Short mmCIF file of C-alpha atoms and ligand atoms in Angstrom, two decimals:
data_model
loop_
_atom_site.label_atom_id
_atom_site.label_comp_id
_atom_site.label_asym_id
_atom_site.label_seq_id
_atom_site.Cartn_x
_atom_site.Cartn_y
_atom_site.Cartn_z
CA MET L 1 -183.85 171.45 -144.48
CA SER L 2 -185.14 174.93 -145.22
CA ASP L 3 -187.87 175.42 -147.79
CA ASN L 4 -188.35 178.90 -149.22
CA SER L 5 -191.06 178.92 -151.96
CA ASP L 6 -189.78 176.19 -154.32
CA CYS L 7 -186.14 176.56 -153.17
CA LEU L 8 -184.91 173.72 -150.97
CA SER L 9 -181.69 174.08 -149.06
CA VAL L 10 -179.52 171.98 -146.68
CA THR L 11 -176.33 172.90 -144.82
CA CYS L 12 -173.85 170.38 -143.45
CA GLN L 13 -170.76 170.92 -141.35
CA ALA L 14 -167.97 168.33 -141.46
CA SER L 15 -164.41 168.25 -140.18
CA PRO L 16 -161.18 166.90 -141.64
CA ASN L 17 -159.90 163.50 -140.59
CA ILE L 18 -156.29 162.74 -139.88
CA ALA L 19 -154.96 159.47 -141.25
CA LEU L 20 -153.13 157.30 -138.71
CA ILE L 21 -152.42 154.79 -141.48
CA LYS L 22 -152.33 156.65 -144.79
CA TYR L 23 -154.28 156.06 -147.94
CA TRP L 24 -151.88 156.44 -150.88
CA GLY L 25 -152.65 154.98 -154.30
CA LYS L 26 -155.79 154.20 -156.29
CA ARG L 27 -156.50 151.01 -158.16
CA ASN L 28 -159.41 152.77 -159.89
CA GLU L 29 -159.11 156.51 -160.54
CA GLU L 30 -162.69 157.12 -161.63
CA LEU L 31 -164.38 155.46 -158.64
CA ILE L 32 -161.48 156.26 -156.29
CA LEU L 33 -160.93 152.71 -155.09
CA PRO L 34 -157.84 152.64 -152.86
CA ASP L 35 -154.88 150.27 -153.02
CA ASN L 36 -154.86 149.87 -149.25
CA ASP L 37 -157.07 150.12 -146.18
CA SER L 38 -156.56 153.25 -144.09
CA LEU L 39 -157.46 154.34 -140.58
CA SER L 40 -158.15 157.82 -139.27
CA ILE L 41 -159.45 160.05 -136.51
CA THR L 42 -162.18 162.52 -137.38
CA LEU L 43 -161.57 165.90 -135.75
CA ASP L 44 -163.97 167.75 -133.53
CA LEU L 45 -166.10 170.30 -135.39
CA GLY L 46 -165.02 173.10 -133.05
CA GLU L 47 -161.87 174.38 -134.76
CA LEU L 48 -161.44 173.07 -138.29
CA HIS L 49 -164.44 172.42 -140.48
CA SER L 50 -166.10 172.98 -143.84
CA ASP L 51 -169.63 174.38 -144.04
CA THR L 52 -171.42 173.48 -147.23
CA THR L 53 -174.90 174.61 -148.24
CA VAL L 54 -176.62 173.01 -151.22
CA SER L 55 -179.80 174.46 -152.72
CA THR L 56 -182.04 173.64 -155.61
CA SER L 57 -185.02 175.31 -157.24
CA SER L 58 -186.91 174.99 -160.52
CA SER L 59 -185.59 178.38 -161.68
CA MET L 60 -181.93 177.30 -161.69
CA THR L 61 -180.48 176.87 -165.18
CA CYS L 62 -177.06 175.41 -164.32
CA ASP L 63 -174.97 174.12 -161.42
CA THR L 64 -173.06 176.84 -159.57
CA PHE L 65 -170.33 176.78 -156.93
CA TYR L 66 -169.37 179.58 -154.57
CA PHE L 67 -166.15 179.11 -152.59
CA ASP L 68 -165.79 181.57 -149.69
CA GLY L 69 -168.61 183.63 -151.21
CA ILE L 70 -166.93 183.95 -154.62
CA GLN L 71 -168.58 182.34 -157.61
CA GLN L 72 -166.20 179.93 -159.36
CA THR L 73 -166.09 180.06 -163.15
CA LYS L 74 -166.72 176.34 -163.38
CA LEU L 75 -167.16 173.32 -161.18
CA SER L 76 -164.25 170.91 -160.84
CA LYS L 77 -164.60 167.54 -162.61
CA ARG L 78 -164.84 165.85 -159.21
CA MET L 79 -167.68 168.10 -158.05
CA GLN L 80 -169.50 167.63 -161.35
CA LYS L 81 -169.13 163.86 -161.00
CA VAL L 82 -170.67 163.96 -157.53
CA LEU L 83 -173.64 166.01 -158.78
CA ASP L 84 -174.18 163.74 -161.77
CA GLU L 85 -174.22 160.69 -159.50
CA VAL L 86 -176.74 162.40 -157.22
CA ARG L 87 -179.05 163.18 -160.15
CA ARG L 88 -178.75 159.58 -161.31
CA ARG L 89 -179.85 158.34 -157.89
CA ALA L 90 -182.51 160.98 -157.17
CA LYS L 91 -186.11 159.89 -157.60
CA ASN L 92 -187.40 163.42 -158.07
CA ASP L 93 -186.28 164.27 -161.59
CA GLN L 94 -187.86 167.73 -161.25
CA ILE L 95 -184.66 168.64 -159.45
CA LYS L 96 -182.23 169.57 -162.17
CA PHE L 97 -179.54 171.89 -160.88
CA VAL L 98 -177.78 172.67 -157.64
CA GLU L 99 -176.10 175.69 -156.11
CA ILE L 100 -173.21 174.87 -153.76
CA ARG L 101 -171.78 177.35 -151.27
CA SER L 102 -168.81 176.22 -149.24
CA HIS L 103 -166.41 177.71 -146.75
CA ASN L 104 -163.51 176.27 -144.72
CA THR L 105 -162.27 177.63 -141.39
CA PHE L 106 -158.69 176.70 -142.39
CA PRO L 107 -156.43 176.85 -145.46
CA ALA L 108 -157.17 174.52 -148.39
CA SER L 109 -154.64 172.41 -150.33
CA SER L 110 -151.91 172.59 -147.68
CA GLY L 111 -152.06 169.07 -146.29
CA LEU L 112 -154.73 169.80 -143.69
CA ALA L 113 -157.27 167.49 -145.35
CA SER L 114 -159.57 170.24 -146.66
CA SER L 115 -160.80 168.00 -149.48
CA ALA L 116 -161.99 165.50 -146.85
CA SER L 117 -164.17 167.92 -144.89
CA ALA L 118 -165.30 169.65 -148.09
CA TYR L 119 -166.53 166.51 -149.88
CA ALA L 120 -167.96 164.88 -146.75
CA SER L 121 -170.08 167.97 -146.03
CA LEU L 122 -171.10 168.22 -149.68
CA ALA L 123 -172.04 164.54 -149.90
CA ILE L 124 -174.12 164.54 -146.73
CA ALA L 125 -175.90 167.77 -147.64
CA LEU L 126 -176.76 166.43 -151.13
CA THR L 127 -177.94 163.09 -149.76
CA LYS L 128 -180.34 164.92 -147.46
CA LEU L 129 -181.45 167.48 -150.05
CA PHE L 130 -182.32 164.81 -152.59
CA ASN L 131 -183.61 162.42 -149.91
CA LEU L 132 -181.45 159.61 -151.31
CA GLU L 133 -181.87 156.00 -150.21
CA ASN L 134 -179.49 154.37 -147.68
CA PRO L 135 -178.25 157.79 -146.60
CA GLN L 136 -175.06 156.76 -144.76
CA SER L 137 -173.60 154.49 -147.40
CA THR L 138 -174.76 156.82 -150.18
CA ALA L 139 -173.08 159.81 -148.52
CA ALA L 140 -169.90 157.75 -148.06
CA TYR L 141 -169.94 156.73 -151.74
CA LEU L 142 -170.50 160.33 -152.92
CA ALA L 143 -167.80 161.67 -150.60
CA ARG L 144 -165.35 159.05 -151.85
CA ILE L 145 -165.83 159.85 -155.55
CA GLY L 146 -165.19 163.51 -154.64
CA SER L 147 -161.97 162.84 -152.73
CA GLY L 148 -160.89 159.46 -151.38
CA SER L 149 -160.05 160.57 -147.84
CA ALA L 150 -163.46 162.27 -147.55
CA VAL L 151 -165.11 158.87 -147.15
CA ARG L 152 -163.63 158.75 -143.63
CA SER L 153 -165.00 162.20 -142.62
CA VAL L 154 -168.56 160.96 -143.04
CA TYR L 155 -168.21 159.29 -139.62
CA GLY L 156 -166.92 160.47 -136.26
CA GLY L 157 -164.44 158.74 -133.94
CA PHE L 158 -161.90 156.23 -135.28
CA VAL L 159 -162.74 155.30 -138.85
CA ARG L 160 -161.52 152.56 -141.19
CA TRP L 161 -161.79 152.82 -144.97
CA SER L 162 -161.77 149.38 -146.54
CA SER L 163 -160.02 148.75 -149.84
CA GLU L 164 -162.24 145.71 -150.50
CA GLY L 165 -165.87 145.12 -151.46
CA GLU L 166 -167.80 148.39 -151.69
CA CYS L 167 -164.75 150.32 -150.43
CA LEU L 168 -166.81 152.28 -147.93
CA SER L 169 -165.90 153.43 -144.43
CA SER L 170 -167.06 152.48 -140.94
CA CYS L 171 -166.59 153.78 -137.43
CA ILE L 172 -164.51 151.27 -135.46
CA TYR L 173 -164.55 153.18 -132.14
CA PRO L 174 -166.77 156.15 -131.33
CA VAL L 175 -165.54 159.50 -130.04
CA GLU L 176 -166.19 158.48 -126.40
CA HIS L 177 -163.74 155.58 -126.61
CA TRP L 178 -160.56 157.57 -125.87
CA PRO L 179 -161.65 160.96 -124.53
CA GLU L 180 -158.25 161.94 -123.08
CA LEU L 181 -156.64 161.93 -126.54
CA ARG L 182 -155.88 165.44 -127.81
CA LEU L 183 -154.55 166.77 -131.11
CA ILE L 184 -152.18 169.68 -131.44
CA ILE L 185 -151.78 170.84 -135.02
CA LEU L 186 -148.77 172.98 -135.81
CA ILE L 187 -149.22 175.09 -138.90
CA PHE L 188 -145.72 175.91 -140.12
CA ASN L 189 -146.75 176.77 -143.64
CA SER L 190 -150.27 177.12 -144.97
CA SER L 191 -149.33 177.71 -148.61
CA LYS L 192 -150.60 175.48 -151.36
CA LYS L 193 -148.67 172.22 -151.62
CA PRO L 194 -146.28 171.82 -154.59
CA VAL L 195 -147.97 168.67 -155.96
CA SER L 196 -151.59 167.69 -155.21
CA SER L 197 -152.17 164.39 -153.40
CA THR L 198 -154.09 163.16 -156.44
CA ASP L 199 -151.18 163.73 -158.85
CA ALA L 200 -148.51 162.64 -156.38
CA MET L 201 -150.10 159.27 -155.58
CA GLN L 202 -150.50 158.53 -159.27
CA ARG L 203 -146.82 159.34 -159.82
CA THR L 204 -145.89 157.09 -156.88
CA ARG L 205 -147.80 154.19 -158.38
CA GLU L 206 -146.02 154.62 -161.70
CA THR L 207 -142.48 155.00 -160.41
CA SER L 208 -141.89 153.92 -156.81
CA THR L 209 -140.54 150.46 -156.06
CA LEU L 210 -140.96 151.01 -152.32
CA PHE L 211 -144.70 151.46 -152.86
CA GLN L 212 -145.42 147.72 -153.26
CA ALA L 213 -143.32 146.99 -150.18
CA ARG L 214 -145.38 149.51 -148.21
CA LEU L 215 -148.65 147.92 -149.35
CA SER L 216 -147.54 144.55 -148.02
CA THR L 217 -147.09 146.05 -144.51
CA VAL L 218 -150.32 148.01 -144.17
CA ASN L 219 -152.83 145.37 -143.05
CA ASP L 220 -150.61 144.10 -140.30
CA LYS L 221 -150.06 147.66 -139.06
CA ILE L 222 -153.80 148.35 -139.11
CA GLU L 223 -154.60 145.25 -137.04
CA LYS L 224 -151.89 146.14 -134.48
CA LEU L 225 -153.07 149.74 -134.34
CA ILE L 226 -156.70 148.74 -133.81
CA GLN L 227 -155.60 146.54 -130.91
CA ALA L 228 -153.58 149.44 -129.42
CA ILE L 229 -156.57 151.76 -129.74
CA LYS L 230 -158.82 149.13 -128.18
CA ILE L 231 -156.72 148.93 -125.03
CA LYS L 232 -155.60 152.58 -125.21
CA ASP L 233 -151.93 151.60 -125.38
CA PHE L 234 -150.42 154.97 -126.29
CA ASN L 235 -146.85 153.66 -126.64
CA THR L 236 -147.80 151.20 -129.37
CA PHE L 237 -150.23 153.68 -130.93
CA ALA L 238 -147.52 156.36 -131.11
CA LYS L 239 -144.89 154.10 -132.64
CA ILE L 240 -147.16 152.70 -135.35
CA VAL L 241 -148.53 156.14 -136.27
CA MET L 242 -145.11 157.81 -136.50
CA MET L 243 -143.64 154.91 -138.48
CA ASP L 244 -146.49 154.95 -140.97
CA SER L 245 -146.08 158.69 -141.47
CA SER L 246 -142.36 158.23 -142.15
CA GLN L 247 -142.98 155.30 -144.46
CA PHE L 248 -145.50 157.33 -146.44
CA HIS L 249 -143.02 160.20 -146.83
CA ALA L 250 -140.25 157.74 -147.75
CA VAL L 251 -142.50 156.42 -150.54
CA CYS L 252 -143.08 160.02 -151.69
CA MET L 253 -139.30 160.50 -151.76
CA ASP L 254 -138.92 157.25 -153.73
CA THR L 255 -141.34 158.62 -156.33
CA TYR L 256 -139.76 159.98 -159.51
CA PRO L 257 -139.46 162.95 -159.69
CA PRO L 258 -139.56 162.92 -155.87
CA VAL L 259 -142.43 164.51 -154.00
CA ILE L 260 -141.19 166.29 -150.90
CA TYR L 261 -143.85 167.59 -148.54
CA LEU L 262 -141.80 167.94 -145.34
CA ASN L 263 -139.69 171.05 -144.73
CA GLU L 264 -136.96 172.12 -142.25
CA GLN L 265 -139.52 172.84 -139.55
CA SER L 266 -141.14 169.42 -140.03
CA LYS L 267 -137.76 167.72 -139.54
CA HIS L 268 -137.06 169.84 -136.47
CA LEU L 269 -140.42 168.85 -134.97
CA ILE L 270 -139.68 165.15 -135.60
CA ASP L 271 -136.38 165.46 -133.69
CA LEU L 272 -138.07 167.51 -130.97
CA VAL L 273 -140.79 164.92 -130.37
CA HIS L 274 -138.29 162.07 -130.11
CA ALA L 275 -136.07 164.08 -127.77
CA PHE L 276 -139.10 165.02 -125.65
CA ASN L 277 -140.30 161.41 -125.47
CA LYS L 278 -136.83 160.37 -124.27
CA THR L 279 -137.03 162.76 -121.31
CA ASP L 280 -139.58 160.51 -119.63
CA GLU L 281 -137.77 158.41 -117.06
CA ASN L 282 -140.17 155.51 -117.52
CA GLU L 283 -139.66 155.72 -121.29
CA THR L 284 -143.34 156.31 -121.76
CA MET L 285 -144.15 158.06 -125.00
CA LYS L 286 -145.91 161.35 -124.52
CA VAL L 287 -146.37 162.59 -128.08
CA ALA L 288 -146.73 161.14 -131.57
CA TYR L 289 -146.74 163.04 -134.86
CA THR L 290 -148.07 162.36 -138.32
CA PHE L 291 -147.82 164.44 -141.50
CA ASP L 292 -150.22 164.27 -144.43
CA ALA L 293 -149.21 165.68 -147.80
CA GLY L 294 -147.78 168.85 -146.29
CA PRO L 295 -145.22 170.15 -143.78
CA ASN L 296 -147.66 170.64 -140.90
CA PRO L 297 -147.56 168.02 -138.11
CA PHE L 298 -150.60 166.62 -136.34
CA CYS L 299 -149.46 165.73 -132.83
CA PHE L 300 -151.35 163.24 -130.66
CA ILE L 301 -151.02 163.51 -126.91
CA ARG L 302 -152.94 162.51 -123.80
CA GLU L 303 -154.49 165.41 -121.94
CA GLU L 304 -152.20 164.96 -118.91
CA HIS L 305 -149.10 165.78 -121.00
CA ALA L 306 -150.59 168.56 -123.14
CA ASP L 307 -149.49 171.53 -120.99
CA GLU L 308 -145.90 170.36 -120.82
CA PHE L 309 -145.77 169.79 -124.58
CA LEU L 310 -147.27 173.22 -125.23
CA SER L 311 -144.63 174.85 -123.07
CA LEU L 312 -142.00 172.90 -125.01
CA LEU L 313 -143.43 174.32 -128.24
CA LYS L 314 -143.41 177.81 -126.78
CA HIS L 315 -139.75 177.34 -125.83
CA PHE L 316 -138.58 176.00 -129.20
CA TYR L 317 -140.90 178.03 -131.46
CA PRO L 318 -141.08 181.43 -129.77
CA SER L 319 -142.90 184.26 -131.44
CA ASN L 320 -141.50 187.79 -131.55
CA ASN L 321 -144.90 189.27 -132.16
CA ASP L 322 -146.59 190.21 -128.88
CA ASN L 323 -149.94 190.57 -130.59
CA ASP L 324 -150.01 187.28 -132.40
CA ASN L 325 -152.26 184.52 -131.17
CA VAL L 326 -150.00 181.57 -131.87
CA HIS L 327 -149.20 180.96 -128.24
CA LYS L 328 -152.25 182.46 -126.67
CA GLN L 329 -153.60 179.11 -125.48
CA VAL L 330 -150.24 178.02 -124.12
CA SER L 331 -150.00 177.71 -120.38
CA ASN L 332 -147.20 179.43 -118.52
CA ILE L 333 -145.69 176.25 -117.14
CA ASP L 334 -141.93 176.52 -117.44
CA GLY L 335 -140.48 173.17 -118.37
CA ASN L 336 -136.83 172.30 -118.06
CA PHE L 337 -135.77 171.43 -121.57
CA SER L 338 -132.01 171.87 -121.13
CA SER L 339 -131.39 168.22 -122.01
CA ILE L 340 -132.80 168.82 -125.50
CA ASN L 341 -130.02 170.00 -127.72
CA LEU L 342 -131.89 171.46 -130.68
CA PRO L 343 -131.93 174.96 -132.14
CA ILE L 344 -134.69 177.39 -131.28
CA MET L 345 -136.75 178.35 -134.32
CA ALA L 346 -138.22 181.77 -133.76
CA ASN L 347 -141.42 182.65 -135.65
CA ALA L 348 -141.64 179.20 -137.23
CA LEU L 349 -145.32 178.81 -136.43
CA GLU L 350 -148.19 180.50 -138.22
CA ARG L 351 -150.79 178.99 -135.93
CA ILE L 352 -151.38 176.26 -133.35
CA VAL L 353 -154.71 174.45 -133.28
CA LEU L 354 -155.71 172.55 -130.15
CA THR L 355 -158.41 170.04 -130.83
CA LYS L 356 -159.69 166.52 -130.14
CA ILE L 357 -161.59 163.65 -131.71
CA GLY L 358 -165.06 164.55 -132.97
CA SER L 359 -168.40 162.87 -133.25
CA GLY L 360 -168.78 163.48 -136.98
CA PRO L 361 -170.67 165.79 -139.32
CA LYS L 362 -173.91 167.55 -138.52
CA ILE L 363 -176.72 169.11 -140.47
CA ILE L 364 -177.21 172.70 -139.34
N1 ATP O 401 -164.87 173.82 -149.12
C1 ATP O 401 -164.49 173.28 -150.28
N2 ATP O 401 -165.41 173.02 -151.25
C2 ATP O 401 -165.04 172.43 -152.39
N3 ATP O 401 -163.77 172.07 -152.70
C3 ATP O 401 -162.83 172.30 -151.77
C4 ATP O 401 -163.13 172.93 -150.54
N4 ATP O 401 -162.00 172.98 -149.80
C5 ATP O 401 -161.02 172.45 -150.56
N5 ATP O 401 -161.51 172.04 -151.73
C6 ATP O 401 -160.76 171.41 -152.83
O1 ATP O 401 -160.02 170.31 -152.32
C7 ATP O 401 -158.80 170.21 -153.03
C8 ATP O 401 -157.63 170.20 -152.03
O2 ATP O 401 -157.41 168.90 -151.72
P1 ATP O 401 -155.96 168.29 -151.48
O3 ATP O 401 -156.18 166.86 -151.16
O4 ATP O 401 -155.01 168.65 -152.57
O5 ATP O 401 -155.45 169.12 -150.23
P2 ATP O 401 -155.80 168.94 -148.74
O6 ATP O 401 -157.12 168.28 -148.65
O7 ATP O 401 -155.65 170.25 -148.04
O8 ATP O 401 -154.65 168.01 -148.21
P3 ATP O 401 -154.56 166.42 -147.92
O9 ATP O 401 -155.86 165.78 -148.24
O10 ATP O 401 -153.47 165.94 -148.78
O11 ATP O 401 -154.24 166.36 -146.46
C9 ATP O 401 -158.69 171.41 -153.94
O12 ATP O 401 -159.07 171.01 -155.24
C10 ATP O 401 -159.69 172.37 -153.36
O13 ATP O 401 -160.24 173.22 -154.33
C1 DP6 O 402 -151.81 162.01 -147.52
C2 DP6 O 402 -153.30 161.75 -147.45
O1 DP6 O 402 -153.90 162.84 -146.80
C3 DP6 O 402 -153.83 161.62 -148.87
C4 DP6 O 402 -155.20 162.11 -149.08
O2 DP6 O 402 -155.47 162.10 -150.43
P1 DP6 O 402 -156.83 162.73 -151.03
O3 DP6 O 402 -157.99 162.07 -150.41
O4 DP6 O 402 -156.76 164.21 -150.90
O5 DP6 O 402 -156.67 162.28 -152.53
P2 DP6 O 402 -157.80 162.07 -153.66
O6 DP6 O 402 -158.52 160.79 -153.37
O7 DP6 O 402 -157.05 162.02 -154.95
O8 DP6 O 402 -158.71 163.28 -153.56
C5 DP6 O 402 -153.48 160.44 -146.68
C6 DP6 O 402 -154.85 160.15 -146.12
O9 DP6 O 402 -155.64 161.07 -145.85
O10 DP6 O 402 -155.12 158.95 -145.89
#
């Protein structure tokens, strides 16, 4: 915490988390209580993160929010709700107003979980600034009322968000548990999604008949997935994760009017991953994908297969721009992909992010 005259300030850095079993549906909109448990991996802070600085001083006359250095005309209802809850819990009632400055290293609102890293960093920074009691559970509560999925970014490693009791999150395995696991994020399209997750999940609840069927499958999937993670069984892990992603998008399609987040490139990548997995003579899965509310896949892979998969991506998604950095990390291994009968999609990728599981947020 920095203290300049009577101005106190705290900065927190947090990363997005990627849901392995998706959260979709709220039984209480105001408190953001989910319909189902969900499970995620928190990303390493290295590539994708939100940095949020919160400050307070006696001279402030209102709450202010700067996003990427630009002052916003007003705070969102969610942000205001978080600040009001903090003031309610704070012992020091001299502290009246807060200035928030936040920046993401990646595009917001495009299905890359920006609201998760944003609200987790905000919640942790506020908890520290106001010296709130029970800091971990308080930060989780504040993050959750900002954006449901943010409750999982408060912790590192593999995280479960419970839909029962206090509806808080907990780390089920720390970052060290499965160090060879890597994430390759393919950014096909970073534009703003057509329907926000908040609106879409409400619409699903009101109209989808598949939604209830999905809910009845989630707990069983979570238990099986936890067991697969425990013994690092990638085959089972991959199948459960890909099937939950597809089920979530099927539910979005069953929503009326339908919500379609996947695009042509997403469908191509799905076919590519299955074709690539089939090339293994032992039928061992090498890659798994999942998509949040957007067209950009998060691919899970063990380190030993990462180079081959990257060369596959270079083959199927070549870039015509010599100066671009999309493939700059890609090794020059030439794989033989002649058995994969899929079209080549030139210039499909805006960016590739290579990352791994992270240890959670930090105060900086
Ligand atoms: N650094 C930030 N500080 C405050 N609010 C932010 C920040 N980054 C993103 N947001 C807000 O988060 C919301 C975007 O969340 P939304 O859930 O729609 O998209 P997403 O998080 O990118 O995707 P998803 O969670 O579906 O994977 C927007 O309201 C945006 O203004
Ligand atoms: C598809 C998801 O990414 C949906 C995330 O939804 P949000 O957490 O962004 O929604 P709100 O709680 O309304 O803010 C799945 C997931 O992260 O579990």
